[in-house]
Amino acid sequence: MTRRQNRMLLVALLLFGVFSTGYLGIKAFNENLLYFYTPTDIANGKAPVGKSFRVGGLVEKDSVQRQDMMVSFVVTDNNKSIEVKYTGILPDLFREGQGVVTSGSLTSKCIGKECKYTFLATDVLAKHDENYMPPEVAAALKSTEIKE
Amino acid sequence: MWKWIQRQSSPKIFYQTCSNLTPWFFWPFIGFLVIGLYWALIVSPADYQQGDGYRIIFIHVPSAILSMMVYAIMAIAGGIGLIWQIKMAEVVAKVSAPIGAAFTIIALVSGAVWGKPMWGAWWVWDARLTSELILLFLYLAYMSLNNAFDNPRTAAKSSSILALVGLVNLPIIHYSVKWWNTLHQGYSVGTGGLKDPDMQIALALMFVASIFLYALLVAIKAKTEVLIREQNSRWVQEEVTGASI
């Protein structure tokens, strides 16, 4: 083997080692890299109840209720949903039907065997989606949606 | 082919090539930048939710793509320098680092400025933002390692290994929005996220302008680096003093 081939092999081994380490590392820390949990995760008991964590999803239509500075709304992932209560200023992009990520903790109120979960948020961030369009296009999309 | 590469990578001819290419990078850059800015700021319509604030995308996305592309070029050039011992590849790798770091900083800062009004936060520790920040640290580490040695060959060798190790971060940045729940939105480019053709054209123009800017900066900085490395050779002394000795 010439010296050049030797070096080529060393670089290839280096890259292989680094990428497999990275792959294993990502697999191991997968859970910790989640920025937020979905309402389905909470329903399945995957969320760290009792600790502070984040919930993300869409704000359900017609679910926002205001009372002075207190806002309550329902966050849904179109499968499960959870009620969120928050006191404070909401970001500009907070809208019904839009994405949102809230941090806080879960409380439950149990009457008999039925438990109702409420998420007490300390912080609400709007999550923007990947769509950018002029208002006319948005209006056109909305009208076709209604027709369907 | 091999002979041609060897000839091109002799310092003197490489220096000449960089000089010759500079105007071919400079004028297209200016052209694409002016038309791109016009398309981005005047022709493109406002967004249905963000109003005019979305226009930051025309700086943010090209810088973010370039920050990763420049890193890939830097690592590949470093690898070529390691394996084939081509000195000019080492030069390209070395001068690319600060340019890539600058693109990374532009992407991070423009993202933060956008994030404050849109999300409600300057910075969050989600996977996309954190991995892009790590990219900046990789650039800084590469630059300090490269400057830590007096001998440019030794410097290139160790910093190239660092650059190759850091390559693992690129797929993590790219796929972070797909693999994990992040606050950062998913891909707008290539998925039909930009619904308006003018927005797409503006972004494409700004992206091409950024590529020419990178090429231009590399050509200029590589010339300086070659002069420093070859300062004891005869042609450099002739070039600098402008007279034959």
Coordinates of C-alpha atoms in Angstrom, one line a residue:
Chain A
M1 CA 0.0 0.0 0.0
T2 CA 1.4 3.4 -0.9
R3 CA 1.5 6.2 1.6
R4 CA -1.3 8.0 -0.2
Q5 CA -3.6 5.0 0.0
N6 CA -2.7 4.7 3.7
R7 CA -3.8 8.2 4.3
M8 CA -7.0 7.7 2.3
L9 CA -7.8 4.7 4.5
L10 CA -7.1 6.7 7.7
V11 CA -9.4 9.5 6.6
A12 CA -12.1 7.0 5.7
L13 CA -11.8 5.3 9.1
L14 CA -11.9 8.6 10.8
L15 CA -15.1 9.6 9.0
F16 CA -16.7 6.2 9.6
G17 CA -15.9 6.4 13.3
V18 CA -17.2 9.9 13.7
F19 CA -20.4 9.2 11.8
S20 CA -21.2 6.0 13.7
T21 CA -20.5 7.7 17.0
G22 CA -22.8 10.5 16.0
Y23 CA -25.5 8.1 14.9
L24 CA -25.3 6.2 18.2
G25 CA -25.3 9.4 20.2
I26 CA -28.4 10.6 18.5
K27 CA -30.1 7.4 19.0
A28 CA -29.3 7.4 22.7
F29 CA -30.3 11.0 23.3
N30 CA -33.3 11.0 21.0
E31 CA -35.8 11.7 23.9
N32 CA -33.8 14.6 25.3
L33 CA -33.6 16.3 21.9
L34 CA -37.4 16.7 21.7
Y35 CA -38.1 20.4 22.2
F36 CA -41.7 19.7 23.1
Y37 CA -44.2 16.9 23.7
T38 CA -47.5 16.5 21.9
P39 CA -50.9 16.1 23.6
T40 CA -50.8 12.5 22.4
D41 CA -47.6 12.0 24.3
I42 CA -49.3 13.2 27.4
A43 CA -52.3 11.0 26.9
N44 CA -49.9 8.0 26.5
G45 CA -48.0 8.9 29.6
K46 CA -44.8 9.7 27.9
A47 CA -44.5 13.3 29.2
P48 CA -42.6 13.9 32.4
V49 CA -45.6 14.6 34.7
G50 CA -44.6 16.5 37.9
K51 CA -41.7 18.2 36.2
S52 CA -41.8 21.3 34.0
F53 CA -41.9 20.5 30.3
R54 CA -43.2 21.8 27.0
V55 CA -46.3 21.0 25.1
G56 CA -46.7 21.8 21.4
G57 CA -49.6 21.6 18.9
L58 CA -52.2 23.7 17.2
V59 CA -54.5 26.1 19.0
E60 CA -58.0 24.6 18.6
K61 CA -60.5 26.8 16.7
D62 CA -63.0 28.7 19.0
S63 CA -61.3 27.5 22.1
V64 CA -59.6 30.7 23.2
Q65 CA -61.2 32.4 26.2
R66 CA -59.9 35.5 27.9
Q67 CA -60.5 36.7 31.4
D68 CA -58.5 39.8 32.2
M69 CA -54.9 38.7 31.7
M70 CA -55.7 35.0 32.0
V71 CA -56.1 33.1 28.7
S72 CA -57.2 29.6 28.3
F73 CA -57.2 27.6 25.1
V74 CA -57.0 24.0 23.9
V75 CA -53.9 22.6 22.3
T76 CA -54.5 19.7 19.9
D77 CA -52.5 17.5 17.6
N78 CA -55.7 16.5 15.8
N79 CA -55.7 13.3 17.8
K80 CA -55.7 14.2 21.5
S81 CA -56.0 17.7 23.1
I82 CA -55.2 19.4 26.4
E83 CA -56.4 22.6 28.0
V84 CA -53.8 25.2 28.7
K85 CA -54.1 28.2 31.1
Y86 CA -51.7 31.1 30.8
T87 CA -51.4 34.6 32.3
G88 CA -49.3 37.1 30.3
I89 CA -48.7 38.5 26.9
L90 CA -49.1 36.3 23.9
P91 CA -46.8 36.6 20.8
D92 CA -48.0 38.3 17.6
L93 CA -48.5 35.1 15.7
F94 CA -50.7 33.5 18.4
R95 CA -53.9 32.6 16.6
E96 CA -56.6 29.9 16.5
G97 CA -55.6 27.2 14.2
Q98 CA -51.9 28.1 14.4
G99 CA -49.0 26.2 16.0
V100 CA -47.9 27.0 19.6
V101 CA -45.3 25.7 22.1
T102 CA -46.0 26.3 25.8
S103 CA -43.8 25.5 28.8
G104 CA -45.2 24.8 32.2
S105 CA -46.4 21.9 34.2
L106 CA -49.4 19.5 34.3
T107 CA -52.1 19.5 37.0
S108 CA -55.0 17.2 37.4
K109 CA -58.3 17.6 39.0
C110 CA -60.0 14.3 39.9
I111 CA -63.6 13.8 40.6
G112 CA -64.1 10.2 41.4
K113 CA -62.3 8.2 38.8
E114 CA -62.5 10.9 36.0
C115 CA -59.4 13.0 35.9
K116 CA -59.2 16.3 34.0
Y117 CA -55.8 17.5 33.1
T118 CA -54.9 21.1 32.7
F119 CA -51.5 22.5 31.6
L120 CA -50.5 25.6 33.6
A121 CA -48.2 27.5 31.2
T122 CA -45.5 29.9 32.3
D123 CA -44.5 30.8 28.7
V124 CA -46.2 30.7 25.3
L125 CA -44.2 30.7 22.0
A126 CA -45.8 30.8 18.6
K127 CA -44.6 28.2 16.2
H128 CA -44.6 29.3 12.6
D129 CA -45.1 26.8 9.9
E130 CA -43.1 26.5 6.7
N131 CA -45.7 28.3 4.5
Y132 CA -45.2 31.8 3.2
M133 CA -47.8 33.3 1.0
P134 CA -49.4 36.6 0.1
P135 CA -52.8 37.3 1.6
E136 CA -54.7 36.7 -1.6
V137 CA -53.3 33.2 -1.9
A138 CA -54.2 32.5 1.8
A139 CA -57.7 33.7 1.2
A140 CA -58.0 31.5 -1.9
L141 CA -56.8 28.5 0.0
K142 CA -59.2 29.2 2.8
S143 CA -62.2 29.5 0.4
T144 CA -61.4 26.1 -1.3
E145 CA -61.1 24.6 2.1
I146 CA -64.6 25.7 3.0
K147 CA -66.1 24.5 -0.3
E148 CA -64.6 21.0 0.4
Chain B
M1 CA -5.8 15.1 -15.7
W2 CA -3.5 14.5 -12.8
K3 CA -0.9 16.6 -14.4
W4 CA -3.3 19.4 -15.0
I5 CA -4.4 19.4 -11.4
Q6 CA -0.7 19.5 -10.2
R7 CA 0.0 22.4 -12.5
Q8 CA -3.1 24.3 -11.4
S9 CA -2.1 23.8 -7.7
S10 CA 1.3 25.3 -8.0
P11 CA 1.2 28.4 -5.9
K12 CA 2.1 30.8 -8.7
I13 CA -0.5 29.5 -11.2
F14 CA -3.1 29.3 -8.4
Y15 CA -2.4 32.9 -7.5
Q16 CA -2.8 33.9 -11.2
T17 CA -6.1 31.9 -11.5
C18 CA -7.5 33.7 -8.4
S19 CA -6.6 37.1 -9.9
N20 CA -8.2 36.2 -13.2
L21 CA -11.4 34.9 -11.6
T22 CA -11.9 37.8 -9.2
P23 CA -13.9 40.0 -11.7
W24 CA -15.9 36.9 -12.8
F25 CA -17.1 36.6 -9.3
F26 CA -17.4 40.3 -8.4
W27 CA -19.7 41.4 -11.2
P28 CA -22.2 38.5 -11.1
F29 CA -22.3 39.0 -7.3
I30 CA -23.2 42.7 -7.6
G31 CA -25.7 41.9 -10.4
F32 CA -27.5 39.1 -8.5
L33 CA -27.4 41.1 -5.3
V34 CA -29.1 44.2 -6.8
I35 CA -31.7 42.3 -8.7
G36 CA -32.2 39.9 -5.8
L37 CA -32.7 42.7 -3.3
Y38 CA -35.1 44.4 -5.7
W39 CA -37.1 41.2 -6.1
A40 CA -37.0 40.5 -2.4
L41 CA -37.9 43.9 -1.1
I42 CA -40.2 45.4 -3.8
V43 CA -41.5 42.7 -6.2
S44 CA -42.3 40.0 -3.6
P45 CA -45.7 40.4 -1.9
A46 CA -46.1 40.6 1.9
D47 CA -46.9 37.5 3.8
Y48 CA -50.5 36.8 4.9
Q49 CA -49.5 36.6 8.6
Q50 CA -46.1 38.1 9.1
G51 CA -46.5 41.1 6.9
D52 CA -43.1 42.4 5.8
G53 CA -41.3 40.8 8.6
Y54 CA -40.9 37.6 6.7
R55 CA -38.5 39.2 4.2
I56 CA -35.7 38.4 6.6
I57 CA -35.9 34.9 5.0
F58 CA -34.1 36.3 2.0
I59 CA -31.0 36.8 4.1
H60 CA -31.5 34.1 6.7
V61 CA -32.0 31.1 4.4
P62 CA -29.1 31.8 1.9
S63 CA -26.7 32.5 4.9
A64 CA -27.8 29.3 6.6
I65 CA -27.3 27.2 3.5
L66 CA -24.0 28.8 2.8
S67 CA -22.9 28.3 6.5
M68 CA -23.3 24.5 5.9
M69 CA -22.0 24.5 2.3
V70 CA -18.9 26.4 3.2
Y71 CA -18.2 23.9 6.0
A72 CA -18.5 21.0 3.6
I73 CA -16.2 22.7 1.2
M74 CA -13.7 23.4 4.0
A75 CA -13.8 19.8 5.2
I76 CA -13.5 18.3 1.7
A77 CA -10.6 20.7 0.8
G78 CA -9.0 19.8 4.1
G79 CA -9.4 16.1 3.3
I80 CA -7.9 16.6 -0.1
G81 CA -5.0 18.4 1.5
L82 CA -4.5 15.5 3.9
I83 CA -4.6 12.7 1.4
W84 CA -3.1 14.2 -1.7
Q85 CA -1.0 16.8 0.1
I86 CA -2.1 19.6 -2.2
K87 CA -1.1 22.8 -0.5
M88 CA -3.6 25.0 -2.3
A89 CA -6.4 22.8 -1.0
E90 CA -5.1 23.7 2.5
V91 CA -5.2 27.3 1.5
V92 CA -8.9 27.1 0.3
A93 CA -9.8 25.3 3.6
K94 CA -8.1 27.9 5.8
V95 CA -9.5 31.0 4.1
S96 CA -13.0 29.4 4.0
A97 CA -13.3 29.2 7.8
P98 CA -13.8 32.9 8.7
I99 CA -16.2 33.3 5.7
G100 CA -18.3 30.3 6.8
A101 CA -18.3 31.6 10.4
A102 CA -19.5 35.0 9.2
F103 CA -22.4 33.3 7.3
T104 CA -23.2 31.3 10.5
I105 CA -23.3 34.5 12.6
I106 CA -25.6 36.2 10.0
A107 CA -28.0 33.2 10.0
L108 CA -28.1 33.1 13.8
V109 CA -28.5 36.8 14.3
S110 CA -31.1 37.2 11.5
G111 CA -33.0 34.2 12.9
A112 CA -33.0 35.8 16.4
V113 CA -34.3 39.1 15.1
W114 CA -37.1 37.2 13.3
G115 CA -37.8 35.0 16.3
K116 CA -38.4 37.7 18.8
P117 CA -41.6 39.1 17.2
M118 CA -42.8 35.9 15.5
W119 CA -42.2 33.3 18.2
G120 CA -41.9 35.6 21.2
A121 CA -38.3 34.6 22.0
W122 CA -34.9 35.6 20.7
W123 CA -33.4 32.2 21.4
V124 CA -34.6 28.8 22.3
W125 CA -32.6 25.7 22.8
D126 CA -34.2 23.5 20.2
A127 CA -32.3 21.1 18.1
R128 CA -32.0 23.3 15.0
L129 CA -30.8 26.4 16.8
T130 CA -28.4 24.5 19.0
S131 CA -26.8 22.5 16.2
E132 CA -26.3 25.7 14.2
L133 CA -24.6 27.3 17.2
I134 CA -22.3 24.2 17.5
L135 CA -21.4 24.8 13.8
L136 CA -20.2 28.3 14.8
F137 CA -18.1 26.8 17.6
L138 CA -16.7 24.3 15.1
Y139 CA -15.6 27.2 12.8
L140 CA -14.1 29.0 15.8
A141 CA -12.3 25.9 16.9
Y142 CA -10.9 25.3 13.4
M143 CA -9.6 28.8 13.2
S144 CA -7.9 28.8 16.6
L145 CA -6.4 25.4 15.9
N146 CA -5.1 26.6 12.6
N147 CA -3.5 29.6 14.1
A148 CA -1.9 27.7 17.0
F149 CA 0.9 26.3 14.8
D150 CA 3.8 28.2 13.3
N151 CA 4.3 25.7 10.5
P152 CA 1.4 26.0 8.0
R153 CA 1.6 22.3 7.0
T154 CA 1.2 21.1 10.6
A155 CA -1.6 23.6 11.2
A156 CA -3.4 22.3 8.1
K157 CA -3.0 18.7 9.1
S158 CA -4.5 19.0 12.6
S159 CA -7.2 21.5 11.7
S160 CA -8.3 19.4 8.7
I161 CA -8.9 16.4 11.0
L162 CA -11.0 18.7 13.2
A163 CA -13.0 19.8 10.1
L164 CA -13.6 16.2 9.1
V165 CA -14.8 15.3 12.6
G166 CA -17.2 18.2 12.6
L167 CA -18.8 17.1 9.3
V168 CA -21.1 14.9 11.4
N169 CA -22.9 18.0 12.5
L170 CA -24.1 18.9 9.0
P171 CA -26.7 16.2 8.6
I172 CA -27.8 16.9 12.2
I173 CA -28.5 20.5 11.3
H174 CA -30.2 19.6 8.1
Y175 CA -32.5 16.9 9.5
S176 CA -33.0 18.4 13.0
V177 CA -36.4 19.8 12.0
K178 CA -37.5 16.4 10.7
W179 CA -36.1 14.1 13.3
W180 CA -37.3 16.0 16.4
N181 CA -40.0 18.4 17.4
T182 CA -38.4 21.8 17.2
L183 CA -39.7 25.3 17.5
H184 CA -38.0 26.1 14.2
Q185 CA -40.3 25.4 11.3
G186 CA -39.7 22.6 8.7
Y187 CA -38.3 23.1 5.2
S188 CA -39.8 26.0 3.2
V189 CA -37.5 25.4 0.3
G190 CA -38.1 22.5 -2.0
T191 CA -41.4 21.5 -0.4
G192 CA -43.7 24.2 -1.8
G193 CA -43.6 26.2 1.4
L194 CA -43.1 29.4 -0.5
K195 CA -46.4 29.7 -2.2
D196 CA -45.7 32.7 -4.3
P197 CA -43.4 32.4 -7.4
D198 CA -41.9 35.9 -6.8
M199 CA -40.8 34.8 -3.3
Q200 CA -39.1 31.8 -4.8
I201 CA -37.3 33.8 -7.5
A202 CA -36.1 36.4 -4.9
L203 CA -34.8 33.6 -2.7
A204 CA -33.0 31.9 -5.6
L205 CA -31.4 35.2 -6.7
M206 CA -30.2 35.9 -3.2
F207 CA -28.8 32.4 -2.9
V208 CA -26.9 32.7 -6.1
A209 CA -25.6 36.1 -5.0
S210 CA -24.3 34.5 -1.8
I211 CA -22.5 31.8 -3.7
F212 CA -20.7 34.4 -5.8
L213 CA -19.9 36.4 -2.7
Y214 CA -18.3 33.3 -1.1
A215 CA -16.3 32.5 -4.3
L216 CA -15.2 36.2 -4.5
L217 CA -14.0 36.3 -0.9
V218 CA -12.2 33.0 -1.2
A219 CA -10.3 34.2 -4.4
I220 CA -9.3 37.5 -2.6
K221 CA -8.3 35.9 0.7
A222 CA -6.5 32.9 -1.0
K223 CA -4.2 35.3 -2.8
T224 CA -3.1 36.9 0.4
E225 CA -2.6 33.5 2.0
V226 CA -0.5 32.3 -0.9
L227 CA 1.7 35.4 -0.7
I228 CA 2.3 34.8 3.0
R229 CA 3.1 31.2 2.5
E230 CA 5.4 31.7 -0.4
Q231 CA 7.0 35.0 0.8
N232 CA 10.5 33.6 0.4
S233 CA 10.0 32.6 -3.2
R234 CA 11.3 34.6 -6.1
W235 CA 8.0 35.2 -8.0
V236 CA 6.3 36.6 -4.8
Q237 CA 9.1 39.1 -4.4
E238 CA 8.8 40.1 -8.0
E239 CA 5.0 40.3 -7.7
V240 CA 5.1 42.5 -4.6
T241 CA 8.0 44.8 -5.5
G242 CA 6.8 44.9 -9.1
A243 CA 10.3 44.5 -10.4
S244 CA 12.6 41.7 -11.2
I245 CA 15.4 41.2 -8.7

